[in-house]
Short mmCIF file of C-alpha atoms in Angstrom, two decimals:
data_model
loop_
_atom_site.label_atom_id
_atom_site.label_comp_id
_atom_site.label_asym_id
_atom_site.label_seq_id
_atom_site.Cartn_x
_atom_site.Cartn_y
_atom_site.Cartn_z
CA MET J 3 11.09 17.39 -49.64
CA PRO J 4 10.77 13.88 -48.17
CA ASP J 5 11.22 15.33 -44.66
CA GLU J 6 8.29 17.70 -45.17
CA LEU J 7 6.14 14.86 -46.47
CA GLN J 8 7.07 12.68 -43.49
CA LYS J 9 6.26 15.51 -41.06
CA HIS J 10 2.88 15.99 -42.73
CA LEU J 11 2.11 12.26 -42.56
CA ASP J 12 3.21 12.03 -38.92
CA SER J 13 1.13 15.06 -38.02
CA GLY J 14 -1.93 13.48 -39.65
CA ARG J 15 -1.36 10.13 -37.97
CA TYR J 16 -0.25 11.18 -34.45
CA GLY J 17 -1.52 14.74 -34.19
CA SER J 18 0.53 17.88 -33.91
CA PRO J 19 3.70 17.51 -31.85
CA LYS J 20 3.50 19.18 -28.44
CA LEU J 21 6.11 21.49 -27.03
CA HIS J 22 7.31 20.25 -23.61
CA PRO J 23 4.65 17.54 -23.15
CA ASP J 24 5.82 16.55 -19.63
CA GLU J 25 5.56 20.13 -18.42
CA GLN J 26 2.11 20.48 -19.95
CA ARG J 27 1.00 17.23 -18.31
CA ALA J 28 2.24 18.40 -14.91
CA TYR J 29 0.58 21.81 -15.23
CA LEU J 30 -2.83 20.69 -16.50
CA GLY J 31 -2.16 21.40 -20.16
CA THR J 32 -0.42 24.74 -19.81
CA PHE J 33 3.16 25.91 -19.28
CA ARG J 34 4.77 26.70 -15.94
CA GLU J 35 5.56 30.24 -17.09
CA ARG J 36 1.83 31.03 -17.37
CA CYS J 37 1.00 30.08 -13.76
CA TYR J 38 0.36 32.49 -10.92
CA LEU J 39 -0.64 30.05 -8.19
CA LYS J 40 -0.75 26.29 -7.65
CA MET J 41 -2.64 24.16 -5.15
CA THR J 42 -2.34 20.43 -4.65
CA ILE J 43 -5.40 18.24 -4.16
CA PRO J 44 -4.78 17.84 -0.38
CA GLN J 45 -4.43 21.64 -0.06
CA MET J 46 -7.74 22.12 -1.85
CA LYS J 47 -9.41 19.90 0.76
CA ASP J 48 -7.87 21.89 3.64
CA SER J 49 -10.09 24.79 4.77
CA THR J 50 -7.08 26.90 5.80
CA TRP J 51 -5.63 26.88 2.29
CA SER J 52 -9.00 27.30 0.59
CA THR J 53 -9.67 30.40 2.72
CA ILE J 54 -6.27 31.83 1.77
CA PHE J 55 -6.95 31.02 -1.88
CA PHE J 56 -10.31 32.80 -1.95
CA ASP J 57 -8.87 35.79 -0.05
CA HIS J 58 -6.17 36.26 -2.71
CA ILE J 59 -7.77 35.06 -5.95
CA THR J 60 -8.94 38.57 -6.83
CA ASP J 61 -5.31 39.78 -6.75
CA TYR J 62 -4.74 38.13 -10.13
CA LYS J 63 -6.38 40.25 -12.81
CA GLU J 64 -7.13 38.61 -16.17
CA ALA J 65 -6.51 35.17 -14.65
CA SER J 66 -8.56 32.02 -14.91
CA CYS J 67 -8.47 28.73 -13.04
CA LEU J 68 -7.79 25.20 -14.19
CA ILE J 69 -9.26 22.49 -11.96
CA ASN J 70 -8.04 18.90 -12.13
CA ASP J 71 -10.91 16.50 -12.89
CA GLN J 72 -9.50 14.09 -10.30
CA VAL J 73 -10.41 16.45 -7.46
CA PRO J 74 -13.37 14.99 -5.51
CA GLN J 75 -16.74 16.29 -6.73
CA SER J 76 -17.65 17.86 -3.37
CA VAL J 77 -14.41 19.89 -3.36
CA GLN J 78 -14.87 20.84 -7.01
CA ALA J 79 -18.37 22.08 -6.25
CA LEU J 80 -17.08 24.36 -3.46
CA TYR J 81 -14.45 25.94 -5.72
CA ILE J 82 -16.80 26.22 -8.71
CA LYS J 83 -19.40 28.01 -6.60
CA GLN J 84 -16.89 30.46 -5.16
CA LEU J 85 -15.24 31.14 -8.54
CA THR J 86 -18.63 31.68 -10.15
CA ASP J 87 -19.65 34.08 -7.37
CA LYS J 88 -16.44 36.08 -7.94
CA SER J 89 -16.90 35.98 -11.77
CA ILE J 90 -13.59 34.21 -12.31
CA PRO J 91 -13.48 31.95 -15.37
CA PHE J 92 -12.49 28.33 -14.83
CA ARG J 93 -12.17 25.05 -16.70
CA ILE J 94 -12.19 21.43 -15.58
CA VAL J 95 -9.16 19.74 -17.14
CA SER J 96 -8.70 16.03 -17.71
CA TYR J 97 -5.67 14.62 -15.88
CA GLU J 98 -4.08 11.40 -17.07
CA GLY J 99 -1.18 10.92 -14.64
CA ALA J 100 -0.91 8.98 -11.40
CA LEU J 101 -2.29 10.74 -8.34
CA THR J 102 0.19 11.59 -5.58
CA GLU J 103 0.26 14.05 -2.68
CA ASP J 104 1.92 16.59 -5.00
CA THR J 105 -0.55 16.29 -7.87
CA VAL J 106 -1.77 19.69 -9.01
CA GLY J 107 -5.41 20.20 -8.14
CA LEU J 108 -5.87 23.82 -9.17
CA LEU J 109 -3.87 26.41 -11.09
CA VAL J 110 -4.42 30.13 -11.47
CA VAL J 111 -3.20 30.85 -15.00
CA THR J 112 -3.16 33.41 -17.76
CA ASP J 113 -2.76 33.19 -21.52
CA HIS J 114 0.70 34.77 -21.58
CA ALA J 115 3.99 34.32 -19.73
CA VAL J 116 4.16 35.87 -16.25
CA ASP J 117 7.19 33.98 -14.90
CA GLU J 118 6.17 34.00 -11.25
CA PRO J 119 9.16 32.74 -9.23
CA ILE J 120 6.99 31.04 -6.59
CA ILE J 121 3.62 29.55 -7.44
CA ALA J 122 2.99 27.04 -4.63
CA ILE J 123 0.36 28.47 -2.29
CA ASP J 124 2.13 27.17 0.83
CA GLN J 125 5.34 28.99 -0.15
CA LYS J 126 3.65 32.18 -1.36
CA TYR J 127 1.26 32.75 1.55
CA GLU J 128 1.55 32.01 5.23
CA PRO J 129 -1.47 30.66 7.06
CA LYS J 130 -2.71 32.97 9.75
CA SER J 131 -1.38 31.68 13.01
CA THR J 132 -3.85 31.44 15.78
CA THR J 133 -2.55 31.71 19.29
CA PRO J 134 -4.07 29.06 21.47
CA ILE J 135 -6.24 30.26 24.29
CA PRO J 136 -4.57 29.36 27.57
CA GLU J 137 -6.55 26.84 29.53
CA LYS J 138 -7.71 27.99 32.93
CA GLN J 139 -6.30 25.94 35.73
CA SER J 140 -8.65 24.53 38.22
CA PHE J 141 -8.46 25.49 41.85
CA TRP J 142 -6.93 22.12 42.77
CA LYS J 143 -4.21 22.27 40.08
CA LYS J 144 -3.03 25.60 41.45
CA TRP J 145 -2.43 24.12 44.87
CA PHE J 146 -1.19 20.64 44.01
#
């Protein structure tokens, strides 16, 4: 009985205990097993990755997006506009950790476990390679 009373007091004082708090912090308040796709903040700023993201976002039925509140406002606005146009629900999530190059900027998630083996956008999708256009040589370079 004293253990139950202590649990009740602790819950009232500190809030309900969280399951895997480090994982939830890293994945913007959700679990890794509920994620389809992950983008870092630098990838969100890169037009190549944002194009790939918007080309494939409709592949994930019943999904929604979580956007890190630390993403610059101009980048957030671009994603919010595109997600709204495609009728994909999203939420801005408060992030309390230190920002690094690997900080999650956006997650495509669902409310149940999907256990995707690969969620990083750069490992899941390849950017379209563009073959460079050969430069024409001038008349003088051909001869000398």
